[in-house]
């Protein structure tokens, strides 16, 4: 029996009447009941007319297609006539005609329940085919698509700003345009990479900052190329005009720390108060000319700040990246960085991307620069919205950035805006664009600037021409006053979280020892697995062996030494972040910092239990990228001077894929931008017959980058040395990137072991020597890395008291005084030789040779492989022969093979 049979008809009728008069006056269950009853009792035209049913369906297809490809009919290019039709959006494509325009159709999931076809098409064209084109139907999440529809279609994607808000837009456009004009007039011929043609970017960014601050964002980190950078610094970051003008005149040359950089590469940070009274910290990351290289750096900086804020971090720190159209489509680092966006170890809650589309890359047109319709098509890999906006419609641009930011806040995902504009001058102000694009630049030359176009629009809305002139005069007056003022020194490095870090390096000894009792306890913690955890039997044995070695005080291997370094730092309250390909386990199966439960597949992190205070342990397997991940971790290290941030390459030479990050950021950031980093790079290195791509970490390349104590380059040969080296990195008074050449085969080598006393006493030794009878020594062999153990094994097999082995553990800065003191007692030595397994044009030889000659007072002998174009041979047999030859030459034996 239905529930209706228990209700009197009179009551049901009265309730239905009440619902018809006011649906909210009855309970929700009755609202749903009556709505369904009325819907089921309706007889629609489509239900009684098959032809009408077909057209009804066609209208829904029309709505879908406008949402899907309406952007193809949008007017977004200021240099091209607006499209007036598209064959896939014609009524005939859907079986409809102009005769249907005044026919009423019902709609589903549309801004209104129904309307005439003319009304429906009008709504769709206003929303998707005006000065804003939207790509969003590729998004796989229905909730995201619905959210966007509900915000775009009711407003028809058309902004509504008050006159005061419009006046502020004009102020920003005017300031941007007049700033460029002033620079051009006062500093004629100097490069500035003008924003002219894309001035709409300035009110767009201004609106984003204001909306972000109002929404609770406390930190906005911006990465951008050189075009428009000075304008952003002046008119968004409020860097003093006087300082910028002084940089043009080179008046700040004596205030630069290090070599410095050109003005359109430098970063800046400041706190500002928005018009609405909200405070926000703005950071512009320093970057080189290598386009898009700064992207992962910005993401790393943001993630570090978010981590420091805790659970609210993603809601407080906003990454914003500006791109050029040619670079966004052409640079692979863009794709690599986009791929970081939803990964556990790298996500930042969504990045706002703005592609400033100048419709040209230097002199290359889009037809030669990409194989896609839009410069932004690569971003579709993330299934996020992409907005294409007319660069001369600042109101549409502000509406778009507002919608984009709200989407990021709602879903924690990236969002992309393409601001389609043009470049008024050549690649730089001294370049002649008419050589290669005469037609394009003829159109640009005759085109009024956007601030003039917008001023004319506001004049029709009530802004007087006199008011506009007063506005321009006030801006120019500020420039003239600043030009005659003294420059201001701003944004000095080593402030805030860096204030306790010294700018200059020091070779003072650093105490890194840890008490033996503490180490034993930390060793137990680092190897303890939860009671309800089911490890792989081999992992259980590895952990047992590691613990036993620490407790017994002998036989601690490489993995155990590293674990003690991490555990002791965490115990001291120092946070640790390690990322890289397969780094949780370790490429060579030595680390196992995150054992996996064999039954549940879930990891556990024993080392995390050693942490004290606010210390965090973060170990992440990375995506298969070197450049993006190393750039990210470099950026992370810039924000965490008191933490240990490490990146590990799967094999040392895989870092080749991140050479731009190494050269332009890691090796030179102190010299160029006065920005230090304590990043550690772990690079597996060693010649063990594994072929050209798995042997050399290219020691020579890092040593070639070394100057003025910009890097620390080390090849520790024992677990204890690694322990002290890592601890020293965060205990010394300064910060420099540390390049560590780590072993592969030595990870389990029986001789590559340390005693507990080696950890509990001493420090990192830049030079190590074997203890020999000094009077008997006739040959001193200097070396670094795993070749030492090959030499040692041969000497232990056939002892020779007349040979001493000296290990150079720190290749740069070379501890010359220590090495001199180590070699001085060998007064009877007749031969001093440098032994290496790398080819003669590789390894440390060419870097150390002049320094060794100065220390020794004579030219050292070279023992190693001949010069080679490829780092190592592919044949294991040939490798063994070469290695045997090196040992025979070093130890005075003839090759018997």
PDB file of N, CA and C in Angstrom, residues 136-184:
ATOM      1  N   UNK A 136      37.099  24.610 -21.664  1.00  0.00           N
ATOM      2  CA  UNK A 136      36.897  23.956 -20.378  1.00  0.00           C
ATOM      3  C   UNK A 136      36.177  22.617 -20.475  1.00  0.00           C
ATOM      4  N   UNK A 137      35.645  22.274 -21.636  1.00  0.00           N
ATOM      5  CA  UNK A 137      34.884  21.040 -21.742  1.00  0.00           C
ATOM      6  C   UNK A 137      35.777  19.798 -21.793  1.00  0.00           C
ATOM      7  N   UNK A 138      37.095  19.996 -21.912  1.00  0.00           N
ATOM      8  CA  UNK A 138      38.017  18.865 -21.826  1.00  0.00           C
ATOM      9  C   UNK A 138      38.260  18.450 -20.374  1.00  0.00           C
ATOM     10  N   UNK A 139      37.810  19.265 -19.432  1.00  0.00           N
ATOM     11  CA  UNK A 139      37.991  18.944 -18.009  1.00  0.00           C
ATOM     12  C   UNK A 139      37.165  17.705 -17.680  1.00  0.00           C
ATOM     13  N   UNK A 140      37.771  16.729 -17.064  1.00  0.00           N
ATOM     14  CA  UNK A 140      37.113  15.445 -16.832  1.00  0.00           C
ATOM     15  C   UNK A 140      36.220  15.442 -15.601  1.00  0.00           C
ATOM     16  N   UNK A 141      36.455  16.364 -14.697  1.00  0.00           N
ATOM     17  CA  UNK A 141      35.653  16.411 -13.479  1.00  0.00           C
ATOM     18  C   UNK A 141      34.367  17.206 -13.737  1.00  0.00           C
ATOM     19  N   UNK A 142      33.180  16.547 -13.693  1.00  0.00           N
ATOM     20  CA  UNK A 142      31.914  17.268 -13.968  1.00  0.00           C
ATOM     21  C   UNK A 142      31.672  18.427 -13.014  1.00  0.00           C
ATOM     22  N   UNK A 143      32.106  18.275 -11.768  1.00  0.00           N
ATOM     23  CA  UNK A 143      31.873  19.340 -10.791  1.00  0.00           C
ATOM     24  C   UNK A 143      32.619  20.611 -11.178  1.00  0.00           C
ATOM     25  N   UNK A 144      33.811  20.480 -11.736  1.00  0.00           N
ATOM     26  CA  UNK A 144      34.570  21.650 -12.152  1.00  0.00           C
ATOM     27  C   UNK A 144      33.917  22.315 -13.358  1.00  0.00           C
ATOM     28  N   UNK A 145      33.475  21.502 -14.317  1.00  0.00           N
ATOM     29  CA  UNK A 145      32.789  22.074 -15.480  1.00  0.00           C
ATOM     30  C   UNK A 145      31.516  22.804 -15.062  1.00  0.00           C
ATOM     31  N   UNK A 146      30.756  22.205 -14.150  1.00  0.00           N
ATOM     32  CA  UNK A 146      29.513  22.821 -13.708  1.00  0.00           C
ATOM     33  C   UNK A 146      29.787  24.121 -12.960  1.00  0.00           C
ATOM     34  N   UNK A 147      30.806  24.113 -12.134  1.00  0.00           N
ATOM     35  CA  UNK A 147      31.180  25.317 -11.384  1.00  0.00           C
ATOM     36  C   UNK A 147      31.479  26.466 -12.346  1.00  0.00           C
ATOM     37  N   UNK A 148      32.222  26.173 -13.405  1.00  0.00           N
ATOM     38  CA  UNK A 148      32.558  27.207 -14.378  1.00  0.00           C
ATOM     39  C   UNK A 148      31.327  27.701 -15.116  1.00  0.00           C
ATOM     40  N   UNK A 149      30.459  26.783 -15.540  1.00  0.00           N
ATOM     41  CA  UNK A 149      29.240  27.182 -16.249  1.00  0.00           C
ATOM     42  C   UNK A 149      28.383  28.102 -15.391  1.00  0.00           C
ATOM     43  N   UNK A 150      28.283  27.765 -14.118  1.00  0.00           N
ATOM     44  CA  UNK A 150      27.429  28.551 -13.226  1.00  0.00           C
ATOM     45  C   UNK A 150      27.979  29.947 -12.977  1.00  0.00           C
ATOM     46  N   UNK A 151      29.246  30.144 -13.235  1.00  0.00           N
ATOM     47  CA  UNK A 151      29.830  31.467 -13.044  1.00  0.00           C
ATOM     48  C   UNK A 151      29.988  32.247 -14.347  1.00  0.00           C
ATOM     49  N   UNK A 152      29.983  31.544 -15.446  1.00  0.00           N
ATOM     50  CA  UNK A 152      30.162  32.234 -16.723  1.00  0.00           C
ATOM     51  C   UNK A 152      28.835  32.588 -17.390  1.00  0.00           C
ATOM     52  N   UNK A 153      27.922  31.641 -17.443  1.00  0.00           N
ATOM     53  CA  UNK A 153      26.711  31.854 -18.231  1.00  0.00           C
ATOM     54  C   UNK A 153      25.748  32.871 -17.623  1.00  0.00           C
ATOM     55  N   UNK A 154      25.520  32.875 -16.313  1.00  0.00           N
ATOM     56  CA  UNK A 154      24.633  33.925 -15.767  1.00  0.00           C
ATOM     57  C   UNK A 154      25.176  35.337 -16.011  1.00  0.00           C
ATOM     58  N   UNK A 155      26.511  35.491 -15.951  1.00  0.00           N
ATOM     59  CA  UNK A 155      27.120  36.813 -16.170  1.00  0.00           C
ATOM     60  C   UNK A 155      27.437  37.058 -17.638  1.00  0.00           C
ATOM     61  N   UNK A 156      27.198  36.053 -18.476  1.00  0.00           N
ATOM     62  CA  UNK A 156      27.520  36.110 -19.907  1.00  0.00           C
ATOM     63  C   UNK A 156      29.009  36.384 -20.128  1.00  0.00           C
ATOM     64  N   UNK A 157      29.842  36.035 -19.137  1.00  0.00           N
ATOM     65  CA  UNK A 157      31.283  36.298 -19.204  1.00  0.00           C
ATOM     66  C   UNK A 157      31.575  37.767 -19.475  1.00  0.00           C
ATOM     67  N   UNK A 158      30.688  38.632 -18.980  1.00  0.00           N
ATOM     68  CA  UNK A 158      30.868  40.068 -19.182  1.00  0.00           C
ATOM     69  C   UNK A 158      31.005  40.749 -17.830  1.00  0.00           C
ATOM     70  N   UNK A 159      32.091  41.482 -17.649  1.00  0.00           N
ATOM     71  CA  UNK A 159      32.354  42.098 -16.353  1.00  0.00           C
ATOM     72  C   UNK A 159      31.406  43.244 -16.054  1.00  0.00           C
ATOM     73  N   UNK A 160      31.321  43.548 -14.783  1.00  0.00           N
ATOM     74  CA  UNK A 160      30.543  44.696 -14.343  1.00  0.00           C
ATOM     75  C   UNK A 160      31.352  45.428 -13.278  1.00  0.00           C
ATOM     76  N   UNK A 161      31.986  46.514 -13.673  1.00  0.00           N
ATOM     77  CA  UNK A 161      32.829  47.272 -12.755  1.00  0.00           C
ATOM     78  C   UNK A 161      32.231  48.655 -12.516  1.00  0.00           C
ATOM     79  N   UNK A 162      32.437  49.155 -11.320  1.00  0.00           N
ATOM     80  CA  UNK A 162      31.986  50.513 -11.012  1.00  0.00           C
ATOM     81  C   UNK A 162      32.884  51.517 -11.728  1.00  0.00           C
ATOM     82  N   UNK A 163      32.438  52.759 -11.775  1.00  0.00           N
ATOM     83  CA  UNK A 163      33.239  53.780 -12.451  1.00  0.00           C
ATOM     84  C   UNK A 163      34.568  53.999 -11.729  1.00  0.00           C
ATOM     85  N   UNK A 164      34.550  53.905 -10.401  1.00  0.00           N
ATOM     86  CA  UNK A 164      35.801  54.045  -9.646  1.00  0.00           C
ATOM     87  C   UNK A 164      36.768  52.914  -9.993  1.00  0.00           C
ATOM     88  N   UNK A 165      36.242  51.704 -10.121  1.00  0.00           N
ATOM     89  CA  UNK A 165      37.090  50.565 -10.486  1.00  0.00           C
ATOM     90  C   UNK A 165      37.654  50.741 -11.897  1.00  0.00           C
ATOM     91  N   UNK A 166      36.849  51.262 -12.796  1.00  0.00           N
ATOM     92  CA  UNK A 166      37.317  51.517 -14.155  1.00  0.00           C
ATOM     93  C   UNK A 166      38.394  52.603 -14.168  1.00  0.00           C
ATOM     94  N   UNK A 167      38.213  53.595 -13.316  1.00  0.00           N
ATOM     95  CA  UNK A 167      39.219  54.656 -13.235  1.00  0.00           C
ATOM     96  C   UNK A 167      40.552  54.092 -12.744  1.00  0.00           C
ATOM     97  N   UNK A 168      40.497  53.146 -11.804  1.00  0.00           N
ATOM     98  CA  UNK A 168      41.734  52.516 -11.326  1.00  0.00           C
ATOM     99  C   UNK A 168      42.395  51.717 -12.457  1.00  0.00           C
ATOM    100  N   UNK A 169      41.584  51.057 -13.259  1.00  0.00           N
ATOM    101  CA  UNK A 169      42.136  50.327 -14.406  1.00  0.00           C
ATOM    102  C   UNK A 169      42.893  51.292 -15.311  1.00  0.00           C
ATOM    103  N   UNK A 170      42.290  52.441 -15.573  1.00  0.00           N
ATOM    104  CA  UNK A 170      42.939  53.426 -16.439  1.00  0.00           C
ATOM    105  C   UNK A 170      44.232  53.935 -15.815  1.00  0.00           C
ATOM    106  N   UNK A 171      44.223  54.172 -14.516  1.00  0.00           N
ATOM    107  CA  UNK A 171      45.443  54.592 -13.824  1.00  0.00           C
ATOM    108  C   UNK A 171      46.570  53.593 -14.084  1.00  0.00           C
ATOM    109  N   UNK A 172      46.257  52.306 -13.930  1.00  0.00           N
ATOM    110  CA  UNK A 172      47.279  51.275 -14.090  1.00  0.00           C
ATOM    111  C   UNK A 172      47.756  51.187 -15.539  1.00  0.00           C
ATOM    112  N   UNK A 173      46.842  51.287 -16.479  1.00  0.00           N
ATOM    113  CA  UNK A 173      47.230  51.278 -17.885  1.00  0.00           C
ATOM    114  C   UNK A 173      48.102  52.488 -18.213  1.00  0.00           C
ATOM    115  N   UNK A 174      47.702  53.627 -17.704  1.00  0.00           N
ATOM    116  CA  UNK A 174      48.419  54.865 -17.970  1.00  0.00           C
ATOM    117  C   UNK A 174      49.825  54.822 -17.381  1.00  0.00           C
ATOM    118  N   UNK A 175      49.915  54.358 -16.143  1.00  0.00           N
ATOM    119  CA  UNK A 175      51.225  54.279 -15.497  1.00  0.00           C
ATOM    120  C   UNK A 175      52.149  53.338 -16.250  1.00  0.00           C
ATOM    121  N   UNK A 176      51.605  52.213 -16.720  1.00  0.00           N
ATOM    122  CA  UNK A 176      52.422  51.251 -17.465  1.00  0.00           C
ATOM    123  C   UNK A 176      52.930  51.840 -18.770  1.00  0.00           C
ATOM    124  N   UNK A 177      52.027  52.495 -19.509  1.00  0.00           N
ATOM    125  CA  UNK A 177      52.410  53.056 -20.809  1.00  0.00           C
ATOM    126  C   UNK A 177      53.381  54.214 -20.662  1.00  0.00           C
ATOM    127  N   UNK A 178      53.115  55.104 -19.725  1.00  0.00           N
ATOM    128  CA  UNK A 178      53.976  56.278 -19.558  1.00  0.00           C
ATOM    129  C   UNK A 178      55.338  55.902 -18.980  1.00  0.00           C
ATOM    130  N   UNK A 179      55.396  54.852 -18.172  1.00  0.00           N
ATOM    131  CA  UNK A 179      56.679  54.371 -17.651  1.00  0.00           C
ATOM    132  C   UNK A 179      57.580  53.947 -18.807  1.00  0.00           C
ATOM    133  N   UNK A 180      57.028  53.196 -19.751  1.00  0.00           N
ATOM    134  CA  UNK A 180      57.822  52.760 -20.897  1.00  0.00           C
ATOM    135  C   UNK A 180      58.228  53.959 -21.755  1.00  0.00           C
ATOM    136  N   UNK A 181      57.333  54.884 -21.946  1.00  0.00           N
ATOM    137  CA  UNK A 181      57.648  56.069 -22.748  1.00  0.00           C
ATOM    138  C   UNK A 181      58.749  56.902 -22.096  1.00  0.00           C
ATOM    139  N   UNK A 182      58.714  57.006 -20.777  1.00  0.00           N
ATOM    140  CA  UNK A 182      59.720  57.777 -20.041  1.00  0.00           C
ATOM    141  C   UNK A 182      61.090  57.117 -20.184  1.00  0.00           C
ATOM    142  N   UNK A 183      61.144  55.805 -20.017  1.00  0.00           N
ATOM    143  CA  UNK A 183      62.418  55.100 -20.162  1.00  0.00           C
ATOM    144  C   UNK A 183      62.975  55.267 -21.568  1.00  0.00           C
ATOM    145  N   UNK A 184      62.091  55.181 -22.548  1.00  0.00           N
ATOM    146  CA  UNK A 184      62.528  55.305 -23.939  1.00  0.00           C
ATOM    147  C   UNK A 184      63.107  56.694 -24.206  1.00  0.00           C
TER     148      UNK A 184
END
